[in-house]
Coordinates of C-alpha atoms and ligand atoms in Angstrom, one line a residue:
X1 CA 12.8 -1.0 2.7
X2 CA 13.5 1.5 5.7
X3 CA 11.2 4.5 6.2
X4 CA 13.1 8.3 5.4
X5 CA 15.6 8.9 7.5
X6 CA 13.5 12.0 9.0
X7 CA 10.4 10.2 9.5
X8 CA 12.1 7.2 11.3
X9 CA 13.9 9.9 13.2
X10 CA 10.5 11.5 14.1
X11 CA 9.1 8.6 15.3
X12 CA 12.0 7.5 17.5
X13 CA 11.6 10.7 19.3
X14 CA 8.1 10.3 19.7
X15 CA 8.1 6.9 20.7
X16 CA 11.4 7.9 23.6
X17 CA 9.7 7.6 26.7
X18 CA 6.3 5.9 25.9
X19 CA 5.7 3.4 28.7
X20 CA 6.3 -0.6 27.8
X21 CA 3.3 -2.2 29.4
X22 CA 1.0 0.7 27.5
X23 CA 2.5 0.3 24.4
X24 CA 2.1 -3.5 24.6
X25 CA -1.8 -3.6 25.6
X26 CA -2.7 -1.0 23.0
X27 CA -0.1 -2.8 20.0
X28 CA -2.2 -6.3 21.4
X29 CA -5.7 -4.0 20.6
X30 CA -4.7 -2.7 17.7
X31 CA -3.8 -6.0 16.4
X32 CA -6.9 -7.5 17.3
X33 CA -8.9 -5.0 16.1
X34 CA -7.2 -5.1 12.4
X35 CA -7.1 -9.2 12.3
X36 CA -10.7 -9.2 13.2
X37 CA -11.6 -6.3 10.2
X38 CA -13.6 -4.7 13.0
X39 CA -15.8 -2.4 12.3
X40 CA -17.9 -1.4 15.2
X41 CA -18.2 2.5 14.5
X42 CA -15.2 3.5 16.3
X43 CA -11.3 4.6 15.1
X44 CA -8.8 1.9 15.9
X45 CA -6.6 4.9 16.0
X46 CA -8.7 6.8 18.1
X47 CA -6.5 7.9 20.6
X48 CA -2.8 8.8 21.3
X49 CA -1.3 5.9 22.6
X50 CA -3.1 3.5 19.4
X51 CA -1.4 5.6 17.3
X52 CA 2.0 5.5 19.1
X53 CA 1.2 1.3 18.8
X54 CA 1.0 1.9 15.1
X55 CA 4.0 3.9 14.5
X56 CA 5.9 1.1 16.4
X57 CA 4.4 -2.0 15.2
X58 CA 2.8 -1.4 11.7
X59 CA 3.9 2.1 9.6
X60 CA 7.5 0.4 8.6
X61 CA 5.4 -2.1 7.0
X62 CA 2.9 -0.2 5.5
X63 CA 5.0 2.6 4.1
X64 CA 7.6 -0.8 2.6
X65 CA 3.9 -1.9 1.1
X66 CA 3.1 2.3 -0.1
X67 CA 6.7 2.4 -1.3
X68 CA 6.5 -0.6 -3.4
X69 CA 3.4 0.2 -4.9
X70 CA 4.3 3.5 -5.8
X71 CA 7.8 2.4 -7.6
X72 CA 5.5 -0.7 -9.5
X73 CA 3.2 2.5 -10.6
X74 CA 6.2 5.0 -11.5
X75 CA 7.6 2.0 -13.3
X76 CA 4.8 1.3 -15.6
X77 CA 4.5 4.9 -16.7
X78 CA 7.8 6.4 -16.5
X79 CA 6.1 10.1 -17.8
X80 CA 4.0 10.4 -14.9
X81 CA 5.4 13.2 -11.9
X82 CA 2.3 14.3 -10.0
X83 CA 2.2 17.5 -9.0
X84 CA -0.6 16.8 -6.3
X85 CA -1.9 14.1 -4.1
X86 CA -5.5 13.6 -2.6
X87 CA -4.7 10.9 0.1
X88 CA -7.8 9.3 2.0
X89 CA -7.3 7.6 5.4
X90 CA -4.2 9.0 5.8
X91 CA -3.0 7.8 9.1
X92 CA 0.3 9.4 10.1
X93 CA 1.4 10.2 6.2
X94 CA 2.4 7.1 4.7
X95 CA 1.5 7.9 1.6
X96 CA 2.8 11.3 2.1
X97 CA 6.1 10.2 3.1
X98 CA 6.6 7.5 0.1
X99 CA 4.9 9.8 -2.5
X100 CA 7.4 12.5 -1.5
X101 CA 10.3 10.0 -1.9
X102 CA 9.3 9.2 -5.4
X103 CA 8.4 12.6 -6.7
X104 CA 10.1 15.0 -4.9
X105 CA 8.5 17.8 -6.5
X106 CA 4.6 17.2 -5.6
X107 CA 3.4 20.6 -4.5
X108 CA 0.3 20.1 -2.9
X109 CA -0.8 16.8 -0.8
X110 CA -4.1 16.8 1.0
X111 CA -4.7 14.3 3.4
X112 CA -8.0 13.4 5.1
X113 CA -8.2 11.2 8.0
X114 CA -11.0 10.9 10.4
X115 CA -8.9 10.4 13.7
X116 CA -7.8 13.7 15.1
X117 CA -5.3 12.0 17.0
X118 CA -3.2 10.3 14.1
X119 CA -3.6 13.6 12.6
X120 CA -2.2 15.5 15.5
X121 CA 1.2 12.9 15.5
X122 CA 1.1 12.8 11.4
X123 CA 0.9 16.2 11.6
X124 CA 4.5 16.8 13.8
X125 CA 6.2 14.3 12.1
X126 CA 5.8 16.2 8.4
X127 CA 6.3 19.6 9.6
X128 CA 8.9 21.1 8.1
X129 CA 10.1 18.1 6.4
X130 CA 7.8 17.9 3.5
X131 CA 8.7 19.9 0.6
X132 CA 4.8 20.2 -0.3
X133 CA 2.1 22.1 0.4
X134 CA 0.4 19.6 3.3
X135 CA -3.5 20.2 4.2
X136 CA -4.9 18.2 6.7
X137 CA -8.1 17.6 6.6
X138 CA -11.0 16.2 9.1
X139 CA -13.2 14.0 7.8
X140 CA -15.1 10.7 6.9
X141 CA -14.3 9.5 3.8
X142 CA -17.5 7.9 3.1
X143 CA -19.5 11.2 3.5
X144 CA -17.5 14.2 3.5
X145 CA -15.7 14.2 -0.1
X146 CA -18.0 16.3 -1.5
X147 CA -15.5 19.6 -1.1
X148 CA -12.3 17.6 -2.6
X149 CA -10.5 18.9 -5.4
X150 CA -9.2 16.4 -8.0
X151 CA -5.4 15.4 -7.9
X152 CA -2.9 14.3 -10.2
X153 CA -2.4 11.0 -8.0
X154 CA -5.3 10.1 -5.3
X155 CA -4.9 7.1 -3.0
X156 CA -6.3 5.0 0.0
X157 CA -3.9 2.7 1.6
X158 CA -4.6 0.1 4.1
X159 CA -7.9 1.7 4.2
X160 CA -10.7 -0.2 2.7
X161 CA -11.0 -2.5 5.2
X162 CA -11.8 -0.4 7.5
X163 CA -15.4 0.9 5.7
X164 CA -18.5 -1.3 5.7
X165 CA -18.6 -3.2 2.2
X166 CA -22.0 -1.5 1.4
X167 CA -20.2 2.0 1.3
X168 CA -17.1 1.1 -1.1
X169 CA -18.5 0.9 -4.5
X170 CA -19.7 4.8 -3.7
X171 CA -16.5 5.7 -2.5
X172 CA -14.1 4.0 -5.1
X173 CA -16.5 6.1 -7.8
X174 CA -15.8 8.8 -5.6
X175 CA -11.9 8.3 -5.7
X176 CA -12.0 7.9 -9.3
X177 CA -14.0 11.0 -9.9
X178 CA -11.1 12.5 -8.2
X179 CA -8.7 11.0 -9.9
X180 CA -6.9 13.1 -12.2
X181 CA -4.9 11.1 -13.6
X182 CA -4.4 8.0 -11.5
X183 CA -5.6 6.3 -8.4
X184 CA -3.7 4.1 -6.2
X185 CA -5.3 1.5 -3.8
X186 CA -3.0 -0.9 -1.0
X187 CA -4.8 -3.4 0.7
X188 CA -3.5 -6.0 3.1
X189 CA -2.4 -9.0 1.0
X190 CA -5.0 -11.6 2.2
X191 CA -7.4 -13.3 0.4
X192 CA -10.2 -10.5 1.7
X193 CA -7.6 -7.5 0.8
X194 CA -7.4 -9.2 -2.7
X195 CA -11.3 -9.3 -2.9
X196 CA -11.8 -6.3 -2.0
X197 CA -9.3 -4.6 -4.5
X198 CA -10.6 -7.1 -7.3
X199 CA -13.7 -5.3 -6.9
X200 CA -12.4 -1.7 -7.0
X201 CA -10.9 -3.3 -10.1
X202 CA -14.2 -4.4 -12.0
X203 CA -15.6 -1.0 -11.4
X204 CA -12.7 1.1 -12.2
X205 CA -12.3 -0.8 -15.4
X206 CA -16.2 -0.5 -16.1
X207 CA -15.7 3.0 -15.6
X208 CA -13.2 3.5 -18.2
X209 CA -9.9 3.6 -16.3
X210 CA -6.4 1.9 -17.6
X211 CA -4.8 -0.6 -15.1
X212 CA -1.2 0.1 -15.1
X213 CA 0.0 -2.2 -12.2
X214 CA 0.7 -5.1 -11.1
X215 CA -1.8 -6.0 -13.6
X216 CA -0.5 -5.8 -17.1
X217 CA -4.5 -6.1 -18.6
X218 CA -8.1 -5.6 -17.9
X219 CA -9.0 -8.4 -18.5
X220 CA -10.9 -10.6 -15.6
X221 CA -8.1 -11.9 -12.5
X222 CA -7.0 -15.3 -13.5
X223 CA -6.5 -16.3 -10.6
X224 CA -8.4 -18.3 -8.8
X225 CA -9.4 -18.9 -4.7
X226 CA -7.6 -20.6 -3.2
X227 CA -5.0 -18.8 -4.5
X228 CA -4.7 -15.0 -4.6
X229 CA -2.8 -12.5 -5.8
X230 CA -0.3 -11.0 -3.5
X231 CA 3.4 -9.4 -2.8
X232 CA 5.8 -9.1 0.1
X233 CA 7.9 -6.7 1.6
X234 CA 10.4 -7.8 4.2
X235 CA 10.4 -4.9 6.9
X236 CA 13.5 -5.1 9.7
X237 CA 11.4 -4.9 13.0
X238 CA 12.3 -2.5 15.8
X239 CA 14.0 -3.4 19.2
X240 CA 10.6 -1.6 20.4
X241 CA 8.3 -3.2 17.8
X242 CA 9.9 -6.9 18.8
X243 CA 9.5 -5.7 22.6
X244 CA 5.8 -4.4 22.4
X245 CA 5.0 -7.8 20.2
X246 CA 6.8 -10.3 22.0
X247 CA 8.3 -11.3 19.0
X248 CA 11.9 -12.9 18.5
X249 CA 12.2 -12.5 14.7
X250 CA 13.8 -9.3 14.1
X251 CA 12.0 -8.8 10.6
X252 CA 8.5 -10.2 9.6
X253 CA 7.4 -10.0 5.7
X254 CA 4.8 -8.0 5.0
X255 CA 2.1 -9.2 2.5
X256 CA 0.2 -6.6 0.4
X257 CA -2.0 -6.3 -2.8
X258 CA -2.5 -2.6 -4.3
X259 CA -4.1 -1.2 -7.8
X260 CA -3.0 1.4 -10.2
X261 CA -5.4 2.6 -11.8
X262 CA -5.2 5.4 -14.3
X263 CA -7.0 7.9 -17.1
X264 CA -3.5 7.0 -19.5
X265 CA -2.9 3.6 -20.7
X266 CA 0.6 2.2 -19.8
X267 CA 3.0 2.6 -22.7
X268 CA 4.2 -0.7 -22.8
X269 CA 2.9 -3.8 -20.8
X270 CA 4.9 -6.8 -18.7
X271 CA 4.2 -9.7 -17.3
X272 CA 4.0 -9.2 -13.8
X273 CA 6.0 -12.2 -11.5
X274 CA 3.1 -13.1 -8.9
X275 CA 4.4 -15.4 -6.7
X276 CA 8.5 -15.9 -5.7
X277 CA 10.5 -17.4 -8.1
X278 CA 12.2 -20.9 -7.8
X279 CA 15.4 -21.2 -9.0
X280 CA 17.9 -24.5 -9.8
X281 CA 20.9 -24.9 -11.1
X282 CA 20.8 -23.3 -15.1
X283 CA 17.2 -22.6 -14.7
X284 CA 14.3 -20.3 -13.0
X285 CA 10.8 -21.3 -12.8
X286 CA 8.6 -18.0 -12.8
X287 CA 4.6 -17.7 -12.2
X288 CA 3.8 -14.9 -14.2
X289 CA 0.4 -12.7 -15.0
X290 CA 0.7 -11.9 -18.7
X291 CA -0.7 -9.3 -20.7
X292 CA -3.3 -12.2 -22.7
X293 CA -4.8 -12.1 -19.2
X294 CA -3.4 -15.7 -18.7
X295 CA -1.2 -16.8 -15.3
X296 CA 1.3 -19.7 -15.1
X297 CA 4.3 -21.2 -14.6
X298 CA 7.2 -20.6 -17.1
X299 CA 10.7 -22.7 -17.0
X300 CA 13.0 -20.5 -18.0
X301 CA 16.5 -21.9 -19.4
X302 CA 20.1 -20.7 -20.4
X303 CA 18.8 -21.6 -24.0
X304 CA 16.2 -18.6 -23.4
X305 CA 19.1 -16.1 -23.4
X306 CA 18.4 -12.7 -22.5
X307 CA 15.1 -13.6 -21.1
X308 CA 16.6 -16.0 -18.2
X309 CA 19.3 -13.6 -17.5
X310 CA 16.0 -11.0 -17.1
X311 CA 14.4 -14.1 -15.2
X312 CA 16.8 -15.0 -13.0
X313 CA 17.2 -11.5 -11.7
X314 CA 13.5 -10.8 -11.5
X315 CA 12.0 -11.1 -8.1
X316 CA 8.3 -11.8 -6.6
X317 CA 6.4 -8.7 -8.1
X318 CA 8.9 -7.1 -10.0
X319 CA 7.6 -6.6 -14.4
X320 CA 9.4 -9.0 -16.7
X321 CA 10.4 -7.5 -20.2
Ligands
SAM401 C1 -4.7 1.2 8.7 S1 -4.6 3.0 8.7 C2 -3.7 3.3 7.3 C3 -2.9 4.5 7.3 C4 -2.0 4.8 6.2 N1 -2.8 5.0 4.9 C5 -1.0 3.7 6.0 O1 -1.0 3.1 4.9 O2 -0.2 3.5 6.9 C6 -6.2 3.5 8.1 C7 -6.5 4.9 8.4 O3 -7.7 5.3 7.8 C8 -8.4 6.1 8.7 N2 -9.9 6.0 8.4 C9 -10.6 4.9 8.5 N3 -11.9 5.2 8.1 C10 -11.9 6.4 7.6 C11 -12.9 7.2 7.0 N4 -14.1 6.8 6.8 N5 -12.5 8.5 6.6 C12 -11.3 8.9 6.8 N6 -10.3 8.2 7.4 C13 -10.6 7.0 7.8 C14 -8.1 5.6 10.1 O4 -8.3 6.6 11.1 C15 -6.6 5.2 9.9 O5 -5.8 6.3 10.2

């Protein structure tokens, strides 16, 4: 999945004459800072040239995750065109940007993000290319909601992670509060991104919400550790992103988990695929998370008809049925 045509352009331009060896130290910081869920009270975006490492080496990722997750959500509720988004943690306006592919027509999107610096680039890269209404807006998540006004859609992608685990039950009430209608939450898809959005999952559902993806139920995960629930996006990789990584492989796949969670029940439910299909000659095997709250494995056969032609087309993520 490419980012906007706009938005890559933006960030070309804005990446034209940043110096190698700075790019490269602050990609490596970045990097370390995110593997090692850091959380030491500073931004790792707090400054221009981190943010310049993350529109190089991680928004084409996270905006294939966003864009996914959105189209999984659209999907299972085909009715649902959101007139305004609430985005927290904003960074440089992934959400904005993948939002505003999907439904063109939002008219207001407020983003708060804490780092006046990825402000300052997400900023220049939406003006004037954002149909919408855009507010930025200062802030900590964790303390400074208390003036937001409820949206149609409200998200918080690749965010989570970075708030201590004590403050997230408050703020996923908080989110939901806000939620007028549905609330959308990406993680990075490792076991600890899973966790955390399990969690958000319990609560939401104790709090009366509708999970419309990639869930098709409320009832308890079945999976179980070691394994974990999970997609994957493969993301083409830069001539500047492979140069600033020292990496050879001119894509990497990028491995997500996310929520939907909404006031309206889905109209219809599917089984989710949850892990990539294997296919043979006349046959597909698919591991599927079915709306009995069970998971497993399902050989699918010519002799199943319509449902293997519907298999064999279906891929890792994508609703069956
Ligand atoms: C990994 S980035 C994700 C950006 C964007 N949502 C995306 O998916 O590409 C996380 C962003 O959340 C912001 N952030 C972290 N903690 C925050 C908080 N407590 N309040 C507001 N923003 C926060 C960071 O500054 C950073 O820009």
């Amino acid at each position: 999945m490419e980012l906007p045509a706009p938005l890559r352009q933006g960030v070309d331009s804005l990446l034209e004459k940043v110096p190698l060896p700075a790019l490269r130290q602050a990609a490596r910081t970045l990097s370390e800072r995110y593997r090692a869920e850091l959380r030491d009270g500073r931004l790792h975006m707090g400054e221009d040239m981190a943010v310049k490492a993350y529109l190089t080496t991680r928004l084409p990722a996270t905006y294939a995750a966003v864009r996914a997750s959105l189209g999984a959500l659209a999907g299972a509720l085909p009715d649902f065109q959101p007139k305004s988004l609430l985005d927290i943690g904003a960074g440089p306006g992934t959400m904005l940007w993948a939002t505003n592919d999907v439904w063109p027509d939002i008219e207001l999107a407020v983003l708060v993000e804490a780092s006046a610096a990825v402000r300052k680039l997400g900023q220049s890269l939406a003006a004037g290319a954002i149909g919408a209404r855009v507010d930025w807006v200062a802030g900590d998540a964790t303390i400074d909601l208390d003036d937001a006004q409820p949206a149609d859609l409200v998200s918080a992608a690749y965010m989570l992670d970075e708030i201590a685990p004590a403050s997230l039950p408050k703020l996923v009430d908080r989110l939901w509060r806000l939620s007028a209608h549905t609330l959308l939450i990406v993680e990075p898809g490792t076991p600890a991104g899973w966790r955390r959005v399990i969690a958000a999952r319990r609560q939401l559902i104790d709090a009366g919400a509708h999970v419309l993806a990639p869930c098709p139920h409320e009832a308890p995960c079945p999976l179980v550790p070691p394994d974990w629930c999970h997609f994957s996006r493969r993301v083409a990789r830069s001539r500047l992103h492979r140069l600033a990584k020292d990496a050879d492989v001119p894509w990497e796949d990028e491995k997500f988990i996310y929520l939907a969670a909404s006031r309206q029940p889905a109209p219809k439910r599917s089984a989710r695929v949850v892990a990539p299909p294997r296919a043979g000659s006349g046959k597909v095997v698919l591991k599927l998370c079915e709306p009995d709250g069970q998971a497993g494995e399902h050989l699918l056969s010519k002799r199943d008809g319509d449902l293997f032609k519907a298999a064999r087309r279906a891929d890792w993520g994508d609703a069956l049925g």
